[in-house]
Short mmCIF file of C-alpha atoms in Angstrom, two decimals:
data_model
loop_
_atom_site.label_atom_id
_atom_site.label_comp_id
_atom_site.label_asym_id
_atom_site.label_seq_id
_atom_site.Cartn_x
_atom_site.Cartn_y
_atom_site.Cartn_z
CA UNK I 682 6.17 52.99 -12.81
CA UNK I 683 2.42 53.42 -12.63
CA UNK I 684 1.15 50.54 -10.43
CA UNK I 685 -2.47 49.56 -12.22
CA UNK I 686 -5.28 48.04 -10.14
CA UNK I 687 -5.67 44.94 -12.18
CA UNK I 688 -3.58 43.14 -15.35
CA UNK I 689 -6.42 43.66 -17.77
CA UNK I 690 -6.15 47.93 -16.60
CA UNK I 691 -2.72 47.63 -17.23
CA UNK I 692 -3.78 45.79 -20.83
CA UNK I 693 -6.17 48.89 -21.44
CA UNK I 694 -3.59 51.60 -20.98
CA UNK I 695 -1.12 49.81 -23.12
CA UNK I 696 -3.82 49.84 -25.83
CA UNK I 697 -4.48 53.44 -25.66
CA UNK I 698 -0.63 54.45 -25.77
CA UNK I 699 0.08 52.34 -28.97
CA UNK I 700 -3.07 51.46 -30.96
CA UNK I 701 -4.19 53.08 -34.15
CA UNK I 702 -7.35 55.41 -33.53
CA UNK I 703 -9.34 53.18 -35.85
CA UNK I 704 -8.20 49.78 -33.59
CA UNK I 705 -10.84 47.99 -31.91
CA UNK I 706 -10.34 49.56 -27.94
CA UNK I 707 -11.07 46.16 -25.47
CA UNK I 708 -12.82 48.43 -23.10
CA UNK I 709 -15.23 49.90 -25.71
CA UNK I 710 -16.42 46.49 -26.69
CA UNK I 711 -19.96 46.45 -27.69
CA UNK I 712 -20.70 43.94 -25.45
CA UNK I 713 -22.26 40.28 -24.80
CA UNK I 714 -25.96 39.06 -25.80
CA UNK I 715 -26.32 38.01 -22.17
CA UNK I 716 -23.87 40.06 -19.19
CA UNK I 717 -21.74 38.36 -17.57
CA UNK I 718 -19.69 39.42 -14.43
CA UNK I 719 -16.19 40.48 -16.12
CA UNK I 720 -12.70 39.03 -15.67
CA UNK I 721 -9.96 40.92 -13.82
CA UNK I 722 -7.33 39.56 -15.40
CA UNK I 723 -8.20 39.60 -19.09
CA UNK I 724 -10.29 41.78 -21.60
CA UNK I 725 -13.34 40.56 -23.37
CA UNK I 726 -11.92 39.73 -26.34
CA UNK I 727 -9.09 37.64 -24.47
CA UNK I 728 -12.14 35.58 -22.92
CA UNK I 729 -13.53 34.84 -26.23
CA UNK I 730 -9.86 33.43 -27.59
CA UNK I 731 -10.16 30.96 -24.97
CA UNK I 732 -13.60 30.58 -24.83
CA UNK I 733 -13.25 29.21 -28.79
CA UNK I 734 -10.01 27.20 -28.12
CA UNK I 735 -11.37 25.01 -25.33
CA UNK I 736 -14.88 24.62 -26.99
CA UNK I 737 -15.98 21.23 -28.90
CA UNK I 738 -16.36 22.90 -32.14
CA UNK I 739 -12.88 24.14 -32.36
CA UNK I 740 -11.17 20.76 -31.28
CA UNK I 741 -13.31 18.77 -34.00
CA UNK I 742 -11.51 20.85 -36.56
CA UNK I 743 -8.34 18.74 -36.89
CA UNK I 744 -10.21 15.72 -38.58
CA UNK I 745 -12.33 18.10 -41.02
CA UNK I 746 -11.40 18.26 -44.68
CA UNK I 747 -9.44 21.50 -45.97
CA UNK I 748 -9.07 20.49 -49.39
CA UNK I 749 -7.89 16.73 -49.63
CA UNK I 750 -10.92 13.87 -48.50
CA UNK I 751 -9.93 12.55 -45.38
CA UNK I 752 -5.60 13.13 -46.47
CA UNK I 753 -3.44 10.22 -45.32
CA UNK I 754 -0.42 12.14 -45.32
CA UNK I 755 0.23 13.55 -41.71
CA UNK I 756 1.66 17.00 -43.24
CA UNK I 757 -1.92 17.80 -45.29
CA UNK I 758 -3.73 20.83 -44.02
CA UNK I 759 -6.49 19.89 -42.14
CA UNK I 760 -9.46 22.50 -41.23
CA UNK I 761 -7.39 23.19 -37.61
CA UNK I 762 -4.14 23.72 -39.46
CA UNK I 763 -6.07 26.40 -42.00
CA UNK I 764 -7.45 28.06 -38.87
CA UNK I 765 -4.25 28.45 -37.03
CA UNK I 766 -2.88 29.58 -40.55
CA UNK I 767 -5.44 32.49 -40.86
CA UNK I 768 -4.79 33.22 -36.48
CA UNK I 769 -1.25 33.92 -37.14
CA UNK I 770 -1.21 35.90 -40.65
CA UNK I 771 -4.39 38.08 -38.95
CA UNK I 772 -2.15 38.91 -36.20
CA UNK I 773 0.57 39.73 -38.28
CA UNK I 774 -2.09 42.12 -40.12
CA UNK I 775 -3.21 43.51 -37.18
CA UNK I 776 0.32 43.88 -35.44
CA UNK I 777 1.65 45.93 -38.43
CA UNK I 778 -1.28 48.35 -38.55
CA UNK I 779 -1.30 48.55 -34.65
CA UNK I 780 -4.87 47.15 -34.21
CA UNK I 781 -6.35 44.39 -31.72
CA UNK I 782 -4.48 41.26 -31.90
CA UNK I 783 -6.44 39.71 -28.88
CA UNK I 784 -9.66 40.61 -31.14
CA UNK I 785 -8.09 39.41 -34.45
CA UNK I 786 -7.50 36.17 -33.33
CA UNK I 787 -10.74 35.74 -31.60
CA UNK I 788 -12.18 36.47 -34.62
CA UNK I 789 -9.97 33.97 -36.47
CA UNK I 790 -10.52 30.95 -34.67
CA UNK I 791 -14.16 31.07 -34.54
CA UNK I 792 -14.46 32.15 -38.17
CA UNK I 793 -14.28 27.90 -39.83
CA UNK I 794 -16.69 26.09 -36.85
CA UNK I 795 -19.43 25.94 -38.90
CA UNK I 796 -17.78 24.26 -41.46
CA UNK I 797 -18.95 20.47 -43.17
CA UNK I 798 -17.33 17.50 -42.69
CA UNK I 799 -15.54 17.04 -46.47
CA UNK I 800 -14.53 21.03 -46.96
CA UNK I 801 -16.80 23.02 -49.17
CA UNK I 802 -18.28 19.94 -50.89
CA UNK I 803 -20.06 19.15 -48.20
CA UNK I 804 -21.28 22.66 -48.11
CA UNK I 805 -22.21 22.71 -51.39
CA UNK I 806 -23.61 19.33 -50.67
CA UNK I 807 -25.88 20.86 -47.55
CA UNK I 808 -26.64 23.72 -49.32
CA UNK I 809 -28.51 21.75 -52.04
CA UNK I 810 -30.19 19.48 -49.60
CA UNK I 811 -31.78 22.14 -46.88
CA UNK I 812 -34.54 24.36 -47.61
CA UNK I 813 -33.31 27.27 -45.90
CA UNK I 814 -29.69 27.08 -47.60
CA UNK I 815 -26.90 26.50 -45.94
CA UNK I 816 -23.30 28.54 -45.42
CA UNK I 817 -20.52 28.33 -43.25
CA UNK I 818 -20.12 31.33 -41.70
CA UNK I 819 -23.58 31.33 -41.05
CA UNK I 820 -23.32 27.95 -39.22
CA UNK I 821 -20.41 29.48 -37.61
CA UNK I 822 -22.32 31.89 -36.16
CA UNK I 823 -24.60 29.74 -34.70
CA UNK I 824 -22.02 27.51 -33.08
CA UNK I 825 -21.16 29.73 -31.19
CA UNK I 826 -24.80 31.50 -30.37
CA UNK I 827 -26.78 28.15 -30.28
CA UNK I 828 -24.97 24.74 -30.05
CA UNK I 829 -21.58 25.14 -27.92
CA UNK I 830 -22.05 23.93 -24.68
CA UNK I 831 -25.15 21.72 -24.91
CA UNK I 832 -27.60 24.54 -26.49
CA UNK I 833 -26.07 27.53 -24.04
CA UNK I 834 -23.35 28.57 -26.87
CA UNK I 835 -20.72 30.76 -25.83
CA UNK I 836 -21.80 34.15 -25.77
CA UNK I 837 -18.92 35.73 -27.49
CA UNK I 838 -18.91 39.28 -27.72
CA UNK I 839 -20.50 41.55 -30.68
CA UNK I 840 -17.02 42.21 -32.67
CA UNK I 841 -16.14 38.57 -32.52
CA UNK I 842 -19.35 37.19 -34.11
CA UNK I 843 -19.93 39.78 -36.24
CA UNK I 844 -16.46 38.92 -37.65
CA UNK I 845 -17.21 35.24 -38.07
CA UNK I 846 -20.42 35.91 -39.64
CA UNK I 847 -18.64 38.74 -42.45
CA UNK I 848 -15.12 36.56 -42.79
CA UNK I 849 -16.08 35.66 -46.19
CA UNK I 850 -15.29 38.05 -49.01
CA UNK I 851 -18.72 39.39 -49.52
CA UNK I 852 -18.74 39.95 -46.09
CA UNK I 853 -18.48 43.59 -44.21
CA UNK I 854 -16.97 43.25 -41.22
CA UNK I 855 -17.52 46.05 -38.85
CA UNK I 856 -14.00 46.08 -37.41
CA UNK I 857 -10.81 46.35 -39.18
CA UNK I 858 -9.92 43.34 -36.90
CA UNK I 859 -12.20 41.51 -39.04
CA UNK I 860 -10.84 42.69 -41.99
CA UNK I 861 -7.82 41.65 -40.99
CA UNK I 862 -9.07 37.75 -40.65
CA UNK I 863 -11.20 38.48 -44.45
CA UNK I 864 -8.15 39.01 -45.78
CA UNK I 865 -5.98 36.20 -43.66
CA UNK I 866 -8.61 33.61 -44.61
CA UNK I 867 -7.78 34.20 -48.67
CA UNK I 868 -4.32 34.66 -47.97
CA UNK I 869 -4.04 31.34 -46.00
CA UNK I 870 -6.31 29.41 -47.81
CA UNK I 871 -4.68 30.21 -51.40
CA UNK I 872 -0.78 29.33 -50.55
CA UNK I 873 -1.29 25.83 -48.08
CA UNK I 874 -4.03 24.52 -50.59
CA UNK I 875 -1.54 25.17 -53.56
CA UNK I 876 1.17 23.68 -51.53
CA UNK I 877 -0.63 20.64 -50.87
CA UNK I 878 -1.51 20.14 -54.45
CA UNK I 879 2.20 20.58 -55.24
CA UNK I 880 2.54 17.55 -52.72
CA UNK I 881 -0.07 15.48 -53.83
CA UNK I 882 1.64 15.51 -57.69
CA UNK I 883 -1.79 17.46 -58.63
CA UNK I 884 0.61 20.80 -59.78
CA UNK I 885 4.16 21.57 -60.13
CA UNK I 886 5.46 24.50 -58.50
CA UNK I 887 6.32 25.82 -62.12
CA UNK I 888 3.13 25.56 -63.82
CA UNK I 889 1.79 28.95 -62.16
CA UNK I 890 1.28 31.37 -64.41
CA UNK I 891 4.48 33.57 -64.39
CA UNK I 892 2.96 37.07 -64.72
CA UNK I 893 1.28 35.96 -60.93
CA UNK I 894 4.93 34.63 -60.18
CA UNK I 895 6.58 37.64 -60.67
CA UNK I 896 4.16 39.64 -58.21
CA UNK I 897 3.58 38.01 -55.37
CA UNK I 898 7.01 35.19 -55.70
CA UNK I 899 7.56 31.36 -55.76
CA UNK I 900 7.04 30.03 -52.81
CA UNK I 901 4.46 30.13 -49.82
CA UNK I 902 6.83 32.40 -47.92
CA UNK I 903 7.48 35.04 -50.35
CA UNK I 904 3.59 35.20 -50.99
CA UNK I 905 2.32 35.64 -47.66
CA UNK I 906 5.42 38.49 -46.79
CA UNK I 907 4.20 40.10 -50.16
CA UNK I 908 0.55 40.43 -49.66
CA UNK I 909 1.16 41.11 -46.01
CA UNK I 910 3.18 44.21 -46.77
CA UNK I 911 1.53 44.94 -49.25
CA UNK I 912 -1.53 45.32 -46.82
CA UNK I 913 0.75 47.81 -44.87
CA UNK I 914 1.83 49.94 -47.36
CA UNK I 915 -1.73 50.79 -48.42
CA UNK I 916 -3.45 50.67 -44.62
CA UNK I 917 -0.88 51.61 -42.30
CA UNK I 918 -3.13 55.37 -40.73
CA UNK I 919 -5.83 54.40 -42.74
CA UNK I 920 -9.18 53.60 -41.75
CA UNK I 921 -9.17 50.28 -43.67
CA UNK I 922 -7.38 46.97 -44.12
CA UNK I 923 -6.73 46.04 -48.06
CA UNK I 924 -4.01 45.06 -50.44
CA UNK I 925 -2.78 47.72 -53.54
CA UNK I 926 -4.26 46.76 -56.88
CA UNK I 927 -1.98 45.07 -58.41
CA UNK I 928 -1.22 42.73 -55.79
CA UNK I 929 -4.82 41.95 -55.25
CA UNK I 930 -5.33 41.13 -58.38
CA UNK I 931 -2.19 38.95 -58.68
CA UNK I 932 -4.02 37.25 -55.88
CA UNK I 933 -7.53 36.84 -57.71
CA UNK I 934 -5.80 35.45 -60.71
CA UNK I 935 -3.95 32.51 -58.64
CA UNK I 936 -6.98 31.72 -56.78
CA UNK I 937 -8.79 31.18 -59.97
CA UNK I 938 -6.18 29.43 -61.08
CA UNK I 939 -6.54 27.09 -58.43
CA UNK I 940 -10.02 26.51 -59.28
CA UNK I 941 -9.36 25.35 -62.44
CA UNK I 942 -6.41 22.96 -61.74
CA UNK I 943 -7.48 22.16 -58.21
CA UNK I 944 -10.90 22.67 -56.50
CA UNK I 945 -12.64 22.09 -59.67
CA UNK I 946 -10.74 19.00 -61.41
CA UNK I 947 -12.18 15.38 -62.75
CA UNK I 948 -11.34 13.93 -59.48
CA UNK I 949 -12.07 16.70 -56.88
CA UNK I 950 -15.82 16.38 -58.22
CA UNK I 951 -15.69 12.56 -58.22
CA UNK I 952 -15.07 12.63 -54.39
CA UNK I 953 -17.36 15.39 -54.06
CA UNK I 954 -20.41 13.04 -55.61
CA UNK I 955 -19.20 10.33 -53.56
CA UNK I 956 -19.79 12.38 -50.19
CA UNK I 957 -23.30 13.83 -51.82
CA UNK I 958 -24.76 10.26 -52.16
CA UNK I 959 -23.46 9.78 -48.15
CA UNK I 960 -24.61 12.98 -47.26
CA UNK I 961 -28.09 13.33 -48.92
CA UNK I 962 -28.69 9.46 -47.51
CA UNK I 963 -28.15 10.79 -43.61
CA UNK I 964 -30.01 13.79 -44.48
CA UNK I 965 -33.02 11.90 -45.39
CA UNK I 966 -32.56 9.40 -42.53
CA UNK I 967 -32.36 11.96 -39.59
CA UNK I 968 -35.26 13.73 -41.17
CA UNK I 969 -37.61 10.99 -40.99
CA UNK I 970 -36.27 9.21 -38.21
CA UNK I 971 -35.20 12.71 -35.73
CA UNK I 972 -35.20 10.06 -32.90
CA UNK I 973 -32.15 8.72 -33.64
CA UNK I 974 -30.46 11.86 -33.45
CA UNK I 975 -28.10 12.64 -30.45
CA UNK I 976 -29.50 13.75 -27.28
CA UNK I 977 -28.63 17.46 -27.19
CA UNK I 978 -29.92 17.54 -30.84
CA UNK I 979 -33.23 16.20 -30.40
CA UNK I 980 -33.42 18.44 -27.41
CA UNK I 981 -33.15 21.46 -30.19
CA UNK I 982 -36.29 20.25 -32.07
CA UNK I 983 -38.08 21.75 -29.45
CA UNK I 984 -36.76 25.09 -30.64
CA UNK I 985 -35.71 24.66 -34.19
CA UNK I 986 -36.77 23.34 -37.42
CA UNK I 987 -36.02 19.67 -38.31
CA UNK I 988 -34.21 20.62 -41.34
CA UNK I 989 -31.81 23.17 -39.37
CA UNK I 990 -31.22 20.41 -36.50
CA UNK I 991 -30.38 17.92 -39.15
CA UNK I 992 -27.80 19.94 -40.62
CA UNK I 993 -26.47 21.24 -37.54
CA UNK I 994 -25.52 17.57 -36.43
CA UNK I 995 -24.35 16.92 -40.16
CA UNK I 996 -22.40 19.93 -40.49
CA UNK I 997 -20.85 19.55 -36.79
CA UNK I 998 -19.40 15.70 -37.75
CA UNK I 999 -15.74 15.10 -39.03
CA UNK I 1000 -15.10 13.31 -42.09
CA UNK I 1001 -13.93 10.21 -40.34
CA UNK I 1002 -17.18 10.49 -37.95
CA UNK I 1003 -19.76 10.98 -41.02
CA UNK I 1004 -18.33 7.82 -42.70
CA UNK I 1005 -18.69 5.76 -39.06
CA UNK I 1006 -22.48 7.25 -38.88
CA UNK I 1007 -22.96 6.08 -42.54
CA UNK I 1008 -21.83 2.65 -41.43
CA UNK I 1009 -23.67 2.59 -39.23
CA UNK I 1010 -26.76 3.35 -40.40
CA UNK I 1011 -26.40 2.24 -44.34
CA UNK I 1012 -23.64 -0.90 -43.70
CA UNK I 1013 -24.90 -4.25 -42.86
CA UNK I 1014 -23.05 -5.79 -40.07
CA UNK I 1015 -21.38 -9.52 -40.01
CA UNK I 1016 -23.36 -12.59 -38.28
CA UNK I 1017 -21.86 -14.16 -36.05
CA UNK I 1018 -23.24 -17.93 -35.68
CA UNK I 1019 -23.30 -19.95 -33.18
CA UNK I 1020 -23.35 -23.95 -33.23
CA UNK I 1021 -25.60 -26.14 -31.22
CA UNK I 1022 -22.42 -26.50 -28.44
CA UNK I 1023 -22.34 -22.98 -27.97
CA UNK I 1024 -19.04 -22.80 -29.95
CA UNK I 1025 -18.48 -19.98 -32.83
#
């Protein structure tokens, strides 16, 4: 057996003896923004994985909205559960088509850290509010650039943020690693969001449509193997990562579905008004009072506008954090009173 000088040489030879030719090669990596001295023991793309597990960001992501305000229920999906969702189906992508796991992950737990408190309302919501837009890939991006450890972020390499930035579906990634997540994130996000609206009485299981039934199956399970294979069968030696037609469009049809019987409802967009009034009231608080903003904040007004700083300490708060701030800020407090003895 060929004794290697270090673990992550050993890693590099097992990736050029089984990887597809298109695969993302660890030791070809593009590189940092800033060098750093490399690891022995892992690849670059290995560093990044943990890099965006033990940062803030990531860890702030179990008390974030997927779909459901703030859920009660402990078995909702949560923004950390969706991200661990998209993780694991990437990797099955990227196992299958013998491409970079290590680099498909990365990719897939950096790809939601920009995201609102209150899911894509509060998007929406910050989108309307800021004069330079905002998205959540794009915030993403700079989480891990700009505001990850205390203004430093976490220089990640050049295939891992450029797949955060292009996980959306209008997004190009320039890796078939990132692919891998672009597709993931649909995949994910389509079957746990109609599984929690099955729980929450919103749907029964047999109102979908049966023509989108019959293609991609009943339940969660049967979806995800179907559009995961079906992902094989057209990419497997191929210089891309997509589904066949007819799946994909099974897909499309259930995820518009969804809109109209779950993102979209009477009472989705009742919550959804509920967090604009909350949201647009701190917005317009922090922007004439930037003092009051955290330390590590205000110290980014130095470099940034006060309408970006605003939203990245808005867009970085959980839903259960926002509402405390609100409190806070909007609530009055009790009096306590005290008698002449000294006696409440």
């Amino acid at each position: 057996m060929k004794k290697f000088k270090s673990v992550k040489e050993k890693t590099y030879a097992i990736e050029k003896a089984f990887f597809s030719p298109y695969a993302s090669f660890s030791d070809k990596t593009k590189g940092r923004q800033r060098k750093e001295e490399p690891c022995a023991m892992r690849t670059e793309y290995q560093r990044d994985r943990d890099r965006l597990i033990y940062c803030k960001a990531f860890r702030r992501l179990k008390n974030k909205t997927q779909v459901f305000f703030s859920p009660e229920g402990d078995h909702y999906v949560t923004r950390l559960t969706h991200t661990l969702d998209v993780a694991q189906i990437a990797r099955s992508i990227a196992r299958a088509l013998s491409l970079n796991e290590d680099l498909a992950e990365a990719i897939a737990l950096g790809h939601d850290l920009g995201h609102t408190p209150f899911g894509h309302s509060g998007e929406r919501i910050l989108n309307k509010l800021s004069p330079n837009g905002f998205e959540h890939n794009v915030q993403s991006l700079r989480v891990v650039d700009v505001l990850e450890k205390d203004g430093k972020g976490l220089n990640l390499t050049f295939e891992v943020r450029d797949g955060i930035i292009n996980h959306k579906k209008s997004g190009n990634p320039a890796t078939l690693e990132g692919k891998c997540v672009s597709l993931a994130d649909r995949i994910a996000y389509i079957n746990h969001d109609l599984d929690d609206a099955v729980r929450a009485g919103i749907l029964n299981i047999d109102e979908i449509p049966k023509d989108i039934v019959s293609v991609l199956g009943k339940t969660s399970k049967e979806r995800i193997n179907t559009a995961i294979t079906s992902i094989y069968n057209r990419s497997v030696g191929k210089n891309t990562v997509e589904m066949d037609e007819q799946v994909d469009k099974a897909s499309e049809r259930l995820r518009s579905f969804m809109f109209e019987r779950v993102y979209l409802t009477d009472s989705a967009k009742g919550e959804e008004e509920k967090a604009e009034r909350m949201l647009s009231a701190m917005y317009s608080h922090f922007i004439s009072h930037p003092e009051e903003l955290p330390q590590s904040y205000i110290n980014l007004l130095e470099k940034y506008p006060r309408e970006q700083t605003v939203c990245d300490y808005l867009s970085s708060m959980t839903d259960r954090y926002a509402l405390y701030i609100f409190n806070s800020i909007f609530v009055p407090k009790g009096w306590t009173f005290i008698d002449e003895a000294g006696e409440k």
